[in-house]
Coordinates of C-alpha atoms and ligand atoms in Angstrom, one line a residue:
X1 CA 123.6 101.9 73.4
X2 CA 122.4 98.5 75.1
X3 CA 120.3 99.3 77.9
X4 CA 121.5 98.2 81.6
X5 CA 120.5 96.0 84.2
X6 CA 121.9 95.8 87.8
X7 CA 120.6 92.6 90.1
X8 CA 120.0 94.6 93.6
X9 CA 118.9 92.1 96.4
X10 CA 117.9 89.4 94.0
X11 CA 115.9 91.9 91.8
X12 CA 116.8 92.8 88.0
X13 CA 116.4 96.5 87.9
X14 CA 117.1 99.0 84.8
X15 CA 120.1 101.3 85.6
X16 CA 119.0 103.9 83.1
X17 CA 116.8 106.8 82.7
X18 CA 113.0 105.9 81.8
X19 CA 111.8 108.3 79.1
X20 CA 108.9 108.7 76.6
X21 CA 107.9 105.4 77.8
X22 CA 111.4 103.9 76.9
X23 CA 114.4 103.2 78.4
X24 CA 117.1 105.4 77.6
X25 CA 121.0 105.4 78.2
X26 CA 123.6 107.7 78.9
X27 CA 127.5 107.3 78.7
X28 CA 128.0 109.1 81.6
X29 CA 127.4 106.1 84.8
X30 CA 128.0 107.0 88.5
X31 CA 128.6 104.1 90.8
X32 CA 126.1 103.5 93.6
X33 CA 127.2 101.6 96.6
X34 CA 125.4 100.0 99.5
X35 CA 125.9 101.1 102.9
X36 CA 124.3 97.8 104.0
X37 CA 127.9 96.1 103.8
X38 CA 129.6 99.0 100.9
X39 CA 129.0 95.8 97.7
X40 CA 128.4 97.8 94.7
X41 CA 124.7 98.1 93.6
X42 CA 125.0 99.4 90.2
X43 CA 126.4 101.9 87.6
X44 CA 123.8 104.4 87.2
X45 CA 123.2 106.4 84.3
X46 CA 124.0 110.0 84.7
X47 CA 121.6 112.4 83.0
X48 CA 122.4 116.1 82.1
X49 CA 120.8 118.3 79.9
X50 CA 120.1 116.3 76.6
X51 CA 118.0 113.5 78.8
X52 CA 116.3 116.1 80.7
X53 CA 115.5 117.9 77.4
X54 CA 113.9 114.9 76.5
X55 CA 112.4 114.2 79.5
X56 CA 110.5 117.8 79.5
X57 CA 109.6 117.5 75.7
X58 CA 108.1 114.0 76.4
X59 CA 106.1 115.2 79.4
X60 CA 105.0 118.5 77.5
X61 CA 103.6 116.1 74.8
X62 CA 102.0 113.4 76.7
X63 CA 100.4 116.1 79.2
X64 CA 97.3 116.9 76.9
X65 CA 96.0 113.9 76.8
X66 CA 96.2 112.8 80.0
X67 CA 95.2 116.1 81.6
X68 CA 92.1 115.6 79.6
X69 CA 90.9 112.4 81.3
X70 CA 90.0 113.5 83.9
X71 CA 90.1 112.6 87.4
X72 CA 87.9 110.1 86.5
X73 CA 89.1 109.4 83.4
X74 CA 92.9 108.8 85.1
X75 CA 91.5 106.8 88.2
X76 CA 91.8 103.0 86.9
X77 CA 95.4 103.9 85.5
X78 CA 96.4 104.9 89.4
X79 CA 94.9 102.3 90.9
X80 CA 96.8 99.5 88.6
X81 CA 99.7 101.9 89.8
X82 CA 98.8 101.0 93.3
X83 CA 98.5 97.4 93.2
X84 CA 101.4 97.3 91.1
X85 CA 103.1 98.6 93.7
X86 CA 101.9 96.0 96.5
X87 CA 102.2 93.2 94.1
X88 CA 105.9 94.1 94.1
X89 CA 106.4 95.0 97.9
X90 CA 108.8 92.5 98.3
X91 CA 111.3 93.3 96.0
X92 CA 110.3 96.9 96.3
X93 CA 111.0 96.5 100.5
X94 CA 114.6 94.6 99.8
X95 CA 116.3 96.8 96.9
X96 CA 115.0 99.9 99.2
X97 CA 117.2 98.6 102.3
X98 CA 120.1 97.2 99.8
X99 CA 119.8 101.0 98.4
X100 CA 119.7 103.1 101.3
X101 CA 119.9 101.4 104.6
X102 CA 116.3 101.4 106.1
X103 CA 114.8 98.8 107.8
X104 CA 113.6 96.2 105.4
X105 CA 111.1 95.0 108.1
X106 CA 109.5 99.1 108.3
X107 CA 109.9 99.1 104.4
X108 CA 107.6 96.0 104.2
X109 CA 104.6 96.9 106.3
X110 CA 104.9 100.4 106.3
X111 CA 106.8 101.9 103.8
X112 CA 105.8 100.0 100.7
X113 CA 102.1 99.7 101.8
X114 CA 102.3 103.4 102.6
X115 CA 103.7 104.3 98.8
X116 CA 100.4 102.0 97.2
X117 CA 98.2 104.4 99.8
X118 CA 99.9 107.6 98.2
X119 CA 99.0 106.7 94.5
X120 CA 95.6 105.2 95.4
X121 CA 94.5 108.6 97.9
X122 CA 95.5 110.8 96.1
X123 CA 93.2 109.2 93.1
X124 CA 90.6 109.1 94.3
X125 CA 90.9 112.6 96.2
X126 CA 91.0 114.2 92.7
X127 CA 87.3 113.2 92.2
X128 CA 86.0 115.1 95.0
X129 CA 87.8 118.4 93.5
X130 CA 85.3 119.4 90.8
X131 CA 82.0 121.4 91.6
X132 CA 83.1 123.6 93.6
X133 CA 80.6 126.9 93.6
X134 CA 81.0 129.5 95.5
X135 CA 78.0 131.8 95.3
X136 CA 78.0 135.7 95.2
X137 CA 75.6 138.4 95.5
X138 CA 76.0 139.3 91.6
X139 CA 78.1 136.0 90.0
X140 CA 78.0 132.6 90.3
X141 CA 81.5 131.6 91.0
X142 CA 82.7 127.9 89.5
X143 CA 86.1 126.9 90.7
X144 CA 88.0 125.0 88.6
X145 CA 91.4 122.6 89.5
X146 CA 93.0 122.7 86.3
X147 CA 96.3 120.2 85.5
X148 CA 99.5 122.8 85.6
X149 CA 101.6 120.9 82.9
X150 CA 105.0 119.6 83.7
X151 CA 105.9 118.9 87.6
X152 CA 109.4 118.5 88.5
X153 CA 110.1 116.0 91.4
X154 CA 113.1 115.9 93.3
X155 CA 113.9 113.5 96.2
X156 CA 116.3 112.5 98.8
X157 CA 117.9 109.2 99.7
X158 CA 116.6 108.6 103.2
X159 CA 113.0 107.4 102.2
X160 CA 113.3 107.4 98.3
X161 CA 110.2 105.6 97.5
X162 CA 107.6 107.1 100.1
X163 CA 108.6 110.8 99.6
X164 CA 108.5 110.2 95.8
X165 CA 105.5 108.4 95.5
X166 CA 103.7 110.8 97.9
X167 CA 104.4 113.8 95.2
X168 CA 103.8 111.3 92.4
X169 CA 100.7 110.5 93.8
X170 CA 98.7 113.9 93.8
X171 CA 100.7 115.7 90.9
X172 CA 99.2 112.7 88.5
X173 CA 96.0 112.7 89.9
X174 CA 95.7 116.5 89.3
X175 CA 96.3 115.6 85.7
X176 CA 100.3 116.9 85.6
X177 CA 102.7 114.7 84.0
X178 CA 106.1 114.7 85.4
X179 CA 109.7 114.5 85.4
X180 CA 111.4 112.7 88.5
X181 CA 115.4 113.4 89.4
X182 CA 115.4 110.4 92.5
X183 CA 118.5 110.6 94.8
X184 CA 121.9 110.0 93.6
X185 CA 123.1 107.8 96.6
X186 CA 119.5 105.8 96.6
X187 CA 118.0 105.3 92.8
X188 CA 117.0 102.1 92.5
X189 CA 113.5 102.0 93.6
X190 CA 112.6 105.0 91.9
X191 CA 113.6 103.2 88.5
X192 CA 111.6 100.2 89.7
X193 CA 108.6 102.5 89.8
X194 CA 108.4 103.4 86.1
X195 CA 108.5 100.2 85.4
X196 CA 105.5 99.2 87.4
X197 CA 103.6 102.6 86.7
X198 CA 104.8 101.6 82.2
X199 CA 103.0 98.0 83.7
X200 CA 99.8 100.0 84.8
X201 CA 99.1 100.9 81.8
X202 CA 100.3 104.7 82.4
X203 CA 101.4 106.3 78.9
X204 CA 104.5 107.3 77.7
X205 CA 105.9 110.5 78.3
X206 CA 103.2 110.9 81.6
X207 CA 106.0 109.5 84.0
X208 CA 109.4 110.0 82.9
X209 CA 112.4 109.0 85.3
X210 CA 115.9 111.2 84.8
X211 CA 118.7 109.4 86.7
X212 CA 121.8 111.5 88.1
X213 CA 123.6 113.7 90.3
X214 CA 122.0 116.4 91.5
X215 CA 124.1 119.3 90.7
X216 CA 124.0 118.1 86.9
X217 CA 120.6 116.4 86.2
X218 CA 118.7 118.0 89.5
X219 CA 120.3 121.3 88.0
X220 CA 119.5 120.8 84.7
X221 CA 115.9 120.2 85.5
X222 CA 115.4 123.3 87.4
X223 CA 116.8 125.2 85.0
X224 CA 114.8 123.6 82.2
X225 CA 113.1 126.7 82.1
X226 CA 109.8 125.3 80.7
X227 CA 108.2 123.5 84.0
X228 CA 105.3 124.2 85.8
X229 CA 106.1 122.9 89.1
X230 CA 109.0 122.4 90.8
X231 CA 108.1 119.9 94.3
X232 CA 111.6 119.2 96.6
X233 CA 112.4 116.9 99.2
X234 CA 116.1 117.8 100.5
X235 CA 118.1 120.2 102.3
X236 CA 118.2 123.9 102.8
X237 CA 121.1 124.7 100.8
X238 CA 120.2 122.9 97.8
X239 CA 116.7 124.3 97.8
X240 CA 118.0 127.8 98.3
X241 CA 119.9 126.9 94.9
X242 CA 116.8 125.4 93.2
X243 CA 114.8 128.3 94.6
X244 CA 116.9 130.6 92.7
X245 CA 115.9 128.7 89.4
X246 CA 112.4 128.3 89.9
X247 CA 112.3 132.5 90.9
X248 CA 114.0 133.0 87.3
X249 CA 111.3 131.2 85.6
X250 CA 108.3 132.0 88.0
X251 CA 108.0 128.3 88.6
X252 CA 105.8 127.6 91.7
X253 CA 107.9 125.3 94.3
X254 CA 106.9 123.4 97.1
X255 CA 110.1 122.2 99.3
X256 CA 110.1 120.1 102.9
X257 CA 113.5 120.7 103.7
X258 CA 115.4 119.9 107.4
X259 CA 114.6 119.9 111.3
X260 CA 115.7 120.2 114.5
X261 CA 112.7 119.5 116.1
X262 CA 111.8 119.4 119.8
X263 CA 110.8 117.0 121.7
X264 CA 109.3 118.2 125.0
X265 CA 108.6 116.1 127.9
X266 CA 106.2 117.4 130.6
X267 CA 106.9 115.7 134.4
X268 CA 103.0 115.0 133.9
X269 CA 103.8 112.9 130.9
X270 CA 103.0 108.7 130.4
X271 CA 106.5 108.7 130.9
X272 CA 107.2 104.9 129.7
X273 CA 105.5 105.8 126.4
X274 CA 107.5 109.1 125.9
X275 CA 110.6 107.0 126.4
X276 CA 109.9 104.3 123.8
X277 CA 109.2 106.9 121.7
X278 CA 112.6 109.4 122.1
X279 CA 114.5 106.0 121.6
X280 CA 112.5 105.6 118.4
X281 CA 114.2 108.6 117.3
X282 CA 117.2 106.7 116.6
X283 CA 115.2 104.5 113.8
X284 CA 117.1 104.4 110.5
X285 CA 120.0 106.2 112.3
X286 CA 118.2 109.4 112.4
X287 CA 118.4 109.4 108.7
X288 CA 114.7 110.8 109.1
X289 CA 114.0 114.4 108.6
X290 CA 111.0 114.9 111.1
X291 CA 112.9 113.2 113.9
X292 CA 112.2 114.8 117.8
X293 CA 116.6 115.3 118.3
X294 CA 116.1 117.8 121.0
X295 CA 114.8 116.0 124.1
X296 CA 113.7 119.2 126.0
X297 CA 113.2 117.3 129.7
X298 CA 111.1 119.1 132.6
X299 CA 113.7 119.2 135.4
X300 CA 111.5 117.7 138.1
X301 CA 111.3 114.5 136.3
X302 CA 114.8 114.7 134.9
X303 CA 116.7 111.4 136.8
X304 CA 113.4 108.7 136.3
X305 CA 112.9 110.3 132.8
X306 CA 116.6 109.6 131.7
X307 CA 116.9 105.7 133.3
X308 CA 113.6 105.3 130.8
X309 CA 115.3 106.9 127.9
X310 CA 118.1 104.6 129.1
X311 CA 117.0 101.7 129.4
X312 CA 114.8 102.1 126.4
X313 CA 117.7 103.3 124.3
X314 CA 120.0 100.1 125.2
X315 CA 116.9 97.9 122.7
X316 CA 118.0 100.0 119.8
X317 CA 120.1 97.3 118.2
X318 CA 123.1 98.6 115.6
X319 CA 122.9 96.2 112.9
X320 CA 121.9 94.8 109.4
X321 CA 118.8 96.3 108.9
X322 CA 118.0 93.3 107.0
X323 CA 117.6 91.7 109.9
X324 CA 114.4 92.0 112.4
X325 CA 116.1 92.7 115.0
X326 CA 118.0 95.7 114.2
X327 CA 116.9 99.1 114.6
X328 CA 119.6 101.2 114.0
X329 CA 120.8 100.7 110.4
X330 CA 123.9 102.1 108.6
X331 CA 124.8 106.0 107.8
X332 CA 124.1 106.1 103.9
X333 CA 127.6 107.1 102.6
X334 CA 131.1 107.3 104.2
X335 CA 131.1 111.3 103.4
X336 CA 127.3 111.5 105.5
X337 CA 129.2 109.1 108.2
X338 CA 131.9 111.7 108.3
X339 CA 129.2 114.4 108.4
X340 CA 127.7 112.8 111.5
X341 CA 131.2 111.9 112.7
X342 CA 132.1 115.6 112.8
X343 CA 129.3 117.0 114.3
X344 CA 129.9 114.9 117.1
X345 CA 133.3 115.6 117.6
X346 CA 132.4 119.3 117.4
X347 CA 129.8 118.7 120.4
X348 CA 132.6 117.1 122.4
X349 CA 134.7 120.1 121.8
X350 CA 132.5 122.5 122.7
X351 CA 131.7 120.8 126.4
X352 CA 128.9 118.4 125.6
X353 CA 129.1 115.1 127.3
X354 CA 128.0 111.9 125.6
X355 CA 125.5 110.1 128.2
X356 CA 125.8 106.8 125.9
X357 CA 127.0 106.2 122.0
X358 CA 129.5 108.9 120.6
X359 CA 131.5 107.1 118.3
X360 CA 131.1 104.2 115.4
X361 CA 129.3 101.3 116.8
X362 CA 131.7 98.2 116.4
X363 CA 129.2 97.0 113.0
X364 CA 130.5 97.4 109.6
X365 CA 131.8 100.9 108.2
X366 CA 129.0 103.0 108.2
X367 CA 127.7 102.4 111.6
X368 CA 127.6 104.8 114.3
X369 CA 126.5 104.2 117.9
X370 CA 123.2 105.8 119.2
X371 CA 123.9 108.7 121.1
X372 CA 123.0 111.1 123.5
X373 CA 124.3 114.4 124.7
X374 CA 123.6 116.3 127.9
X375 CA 125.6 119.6 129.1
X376 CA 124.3 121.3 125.8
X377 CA 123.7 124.6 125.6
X378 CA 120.9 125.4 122.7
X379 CA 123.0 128.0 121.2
X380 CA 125.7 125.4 120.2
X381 CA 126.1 123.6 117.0
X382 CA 124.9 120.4 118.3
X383 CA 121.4 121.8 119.4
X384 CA 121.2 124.1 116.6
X385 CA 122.1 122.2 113.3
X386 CA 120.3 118.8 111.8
X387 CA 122.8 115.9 112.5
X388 CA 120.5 113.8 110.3
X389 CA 122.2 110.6 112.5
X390 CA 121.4 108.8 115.6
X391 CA 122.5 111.4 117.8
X392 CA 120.2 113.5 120.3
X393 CA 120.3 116.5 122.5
X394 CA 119.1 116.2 126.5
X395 CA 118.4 119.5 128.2
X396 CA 115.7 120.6 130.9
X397 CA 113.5 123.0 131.6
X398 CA 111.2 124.4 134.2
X399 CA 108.5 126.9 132.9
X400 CA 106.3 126.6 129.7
X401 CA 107.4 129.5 128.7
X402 CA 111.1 128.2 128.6
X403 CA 110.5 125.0 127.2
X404 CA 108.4 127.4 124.1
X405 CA 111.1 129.4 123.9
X406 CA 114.0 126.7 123.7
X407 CA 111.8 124.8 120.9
X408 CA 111.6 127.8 118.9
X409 CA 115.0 128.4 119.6
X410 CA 116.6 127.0 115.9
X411 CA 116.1 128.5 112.4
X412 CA 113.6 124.9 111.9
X413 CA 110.1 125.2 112.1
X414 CA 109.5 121.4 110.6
X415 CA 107.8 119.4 113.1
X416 CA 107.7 118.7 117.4
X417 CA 106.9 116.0 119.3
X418 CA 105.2 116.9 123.0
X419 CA 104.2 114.1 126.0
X420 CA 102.0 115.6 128.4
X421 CA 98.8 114.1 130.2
X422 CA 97.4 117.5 130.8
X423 CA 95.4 118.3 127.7
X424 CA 94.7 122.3 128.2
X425 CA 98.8 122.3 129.1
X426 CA 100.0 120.4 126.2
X427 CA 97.5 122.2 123.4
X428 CA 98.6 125.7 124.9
X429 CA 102.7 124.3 124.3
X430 CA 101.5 123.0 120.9
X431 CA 99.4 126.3 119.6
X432 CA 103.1 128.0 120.1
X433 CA 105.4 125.9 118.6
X434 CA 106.1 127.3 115.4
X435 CA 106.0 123.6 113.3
X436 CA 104.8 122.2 110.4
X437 CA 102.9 119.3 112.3
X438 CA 102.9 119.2 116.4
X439 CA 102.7 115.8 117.5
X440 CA 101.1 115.3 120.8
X441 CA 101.5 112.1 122.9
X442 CA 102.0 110.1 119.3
X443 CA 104.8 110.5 116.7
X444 CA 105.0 109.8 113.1
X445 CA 101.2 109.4 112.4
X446 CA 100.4 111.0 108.7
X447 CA 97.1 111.4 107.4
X448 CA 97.6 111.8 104.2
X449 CA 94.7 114.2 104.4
X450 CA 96.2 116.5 106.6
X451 CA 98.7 119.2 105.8
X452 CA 102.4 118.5 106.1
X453 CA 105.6 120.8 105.6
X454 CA 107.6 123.1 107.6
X455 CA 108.3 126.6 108.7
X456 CA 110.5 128.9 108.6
X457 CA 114.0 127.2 106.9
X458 CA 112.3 123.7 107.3
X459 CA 110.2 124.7 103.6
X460 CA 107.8 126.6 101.6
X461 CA 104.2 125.5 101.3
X462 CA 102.3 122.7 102.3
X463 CA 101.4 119.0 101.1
X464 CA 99.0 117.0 101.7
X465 CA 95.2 116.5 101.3
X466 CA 93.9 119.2 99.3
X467 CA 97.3 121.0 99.9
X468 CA 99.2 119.2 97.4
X469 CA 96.2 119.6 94.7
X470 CA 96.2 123.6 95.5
X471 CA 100.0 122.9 94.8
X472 CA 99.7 120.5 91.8
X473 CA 96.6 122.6 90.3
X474 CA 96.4 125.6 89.0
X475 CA 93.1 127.1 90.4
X476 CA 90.8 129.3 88.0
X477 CA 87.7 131.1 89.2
X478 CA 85.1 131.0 86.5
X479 CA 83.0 133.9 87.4
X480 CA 79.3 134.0 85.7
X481 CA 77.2 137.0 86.2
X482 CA 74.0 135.6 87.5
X483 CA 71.2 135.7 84.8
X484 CA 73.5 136.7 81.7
X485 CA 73.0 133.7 79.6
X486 CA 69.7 133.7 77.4
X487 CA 69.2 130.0 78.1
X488 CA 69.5 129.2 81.5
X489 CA 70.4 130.9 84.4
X490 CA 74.3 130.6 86.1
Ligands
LIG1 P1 120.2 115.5 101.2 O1 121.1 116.2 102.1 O2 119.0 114.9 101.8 O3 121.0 114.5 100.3 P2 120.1 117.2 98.9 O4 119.4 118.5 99.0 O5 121.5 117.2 98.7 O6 119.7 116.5 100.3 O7 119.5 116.2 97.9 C1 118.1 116.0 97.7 C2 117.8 115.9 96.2 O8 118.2 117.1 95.6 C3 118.6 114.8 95.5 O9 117.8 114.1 94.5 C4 119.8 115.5 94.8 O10 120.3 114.9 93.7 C5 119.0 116.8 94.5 N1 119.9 117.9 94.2 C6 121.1 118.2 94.9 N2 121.6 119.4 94.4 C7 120.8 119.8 93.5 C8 120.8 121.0 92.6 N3 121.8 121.9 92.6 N4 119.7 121.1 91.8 C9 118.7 120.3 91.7 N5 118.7 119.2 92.5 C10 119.7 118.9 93.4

């Protein structure tokens, strides 16, 4: 079968699976649409179970050699990976935004940029792993990072390239070679990324790209049977699905799954800086799983608070996000736009009242109006559930202990956002928040040193640093009883 192209944005990109270093076709296409202006992208190839067979096998067969490189040994390959990557951050920046949505302006200087940084860090990260001795009365113990064999990666739509690069990153550092499923509604930059990783010199069979829908070729991975790591970026319900598969098979998973996170303004606050930043929370539509949606307001603040969030709110301009003006892009499918649609219908029902926004802005199909609700109480839907759209919450408090206990108040525990000036105030909020990351007076800033995931139904484990190589390894103490060897001592 001839192998297929799509032009996306100006940019010829493969529309089939990449596999054992080869492109491979399937009969089986599903059409991918832009929600840009709803022009037709590409027909994608649709994997199953034979490409995923072949996906595994390749992956089991390239992994001994490039396990035994080394850190060292696989540090040049990353790093052509890298600048591969930023020597292709235009094109990379403009299918992304054709693809999905986001702002091609953010996917320029920060997103592309950002996806070089998660191949390079996590590179050169793996060199600092060996030698580690831990030392004991009677043994000398050496602690190995060995490569776990075959990592899974499976991603969603809303920042396709970043979240897959920054598992990509560390599970080929740690010496794993891997099998990606990218999202369904937003492939394309994924398959631009084997080709620049196959440029890099990277081997066949060490990266292997399986195109498709998820409840075939996402299923069909997790069920392979034969993988040692399953990593997911998506929702709750489908990880409680892939969860199931990975338990049958004793696969260890990692998963970052949805939020509802707070976003708790003290009345001692920089108040103009905590209002900028709740209107940021309607960048890329609120397609953006660690978004602050619940503005938790202290009621002695509430009226010059709100005219901030106003005012600042009224800059968010709806609009092509290929444009560098625009803010707030499209929704990323008509079923999403629905999604969002009915959640906000629901809040109306129930007795919320829509401040500003609350229905389609007048922009193309997919567009819906930045929003705010007040008269919400947190038990409803609307404070409870992740929109995952440009659509926040507004209630108030009075106590710390209130505010703690509305944050906590949702089955999320993925990340907060908290503007106080009072430092012993705000780290005693932050300390008992249950989140994966806490952000104080600041939002969106990720080392990718630090730890990152979530709590409680926001995900399992952690990424991140040495967190993704605890994941991505599999750790082995060697433990050498001191002064057993005739010719030197442990
Ligand atoms: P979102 O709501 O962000 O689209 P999903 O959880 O539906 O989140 O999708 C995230 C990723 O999971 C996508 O790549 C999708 O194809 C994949 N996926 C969806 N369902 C399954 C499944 N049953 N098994 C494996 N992967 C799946």
């Amino acid at each position: 079968m001839a192998n297929s192209t799509a032009t996306v944005a100006g940019v010829e990109i493969s529309t089939d699976h990449w596999i054992d270093g080869r492109r491979v076709s399937s009969s089986e296409r599903f059409e991918n649409l832009s929600p840009v202006d709803g022009s037709h992208l590409a027909n994608v190839a649709s994997g199953g179970k034979p490409e995923v067979d072949q996906a595994v096998d390749a992956a089991r067969r390239a992994f001994p050699a490039w396990a035994a490189l080394g850190p060292e040994g696989r540090l040049p390959y990353l790093k052509r990976f890298a600048d591969g990557i930023r020597a292709r951050a235009k094109d990379l920046a403009a299918v992304e935004t054709m693809d999905n949505g986001s702002l091609m302006a953010g996917n320029l200087h920060r997103v592309v940029p950002r996806a070089a940084q998660n191949i390079e860090f996590f590179a050169d990260w793996a060199l600092t792993l060996q030698g580690h001795v831990i030392d004991s009365p009677e043994v000398t113990n050496h602690i190995h990072y060995d490569p776990s064999g075959v990592a899974a990666l499976i991603t969603p739509w809303n920042a396709p390239l970043m979240l897959t690069t920054w598992k990509v990153g560390p599970a080929l550092a740690a010496g794993n070679t891997l099998v990606v499923k990218p999202p369904e509604w937003a492939p394309m930059t994924c398959s631009l990324m084997a080709d620049i990783a196959h440029e890099a010199g990277i081997p066949a069979g060490v990266l292997n790209v399986v195109q498709g829908i998820g409840e075939l070729a996402g299923d069909a991975l997790v069920n392979h049977g034969d993988l040692n790591r399953i990593s997911f970026t998506g929702s709750t319900g489908t990880a409680q699905i892939i969860g199931q598969a990975a338990a049958r098979s004793i696969t260890p998973m990692s998963s970052e799954l949805g939020g509802k996170s707070p976003f708790i303004v003290c009345a001692d606050a920089d108040l103009d800086a905590a209002a900028q930043t709740v209107a940021g929370q309607y960048m890329n539509a609120g397609q953006v799983c660690l978004a602050g949606t619940r503005v938790l307001v202290e009621k002695s603040i509430e009226a010059v608070f709100l005219a901030k969030v106003r005012d600042a709110a009224s800059h968010m301009v709806v609009g092509d996000p290929r444009d560098s003006s625009t803010r707030v892009g499209p929704l990323i499918t008509r079923e999403h736009f629905d999604r969002v649609a009915g959640f906000v219908e629901r809040a109306k029902a129930d007795g919320a009242e829509a401040l500003w926004g609350g229905s389609p802005a007048n922009f193309g199909d997919l567009y819906f109006q930045p929003t705010l609700f007040t008269h919400v109480d947190p038990a409803w839907e609307i404070a409870q559930q992740e929109v995952f759209g440009p659509v926040l919450t507004w209630q108030t408090f009075e106590s710390d202990d209130e505010v703690i206990a509305v944050a906590n108040g949702t089955k999320y525990g993925l990340a907060g956002v908290l503007f106080s000036q009072n430092e012993a105030r705000a780290m005693r909020i932050a300390s008992q928040v249950v989140a994966g990351t806490l952000w104080v007076n600041c939002f969106f800033v990720r080392d990718l040193a630090v730890p990152f995931g979530g709590s409680r139904n926001s995900g399992i484990g952690r990424e991140g640093g040495s967190w993704s190589f605890d994941f991505y390894s599999d750790i082995k103490n060697i433990s050498v009883r001191k002064g057993s060897f005739s010719d030197k001592v442990a």
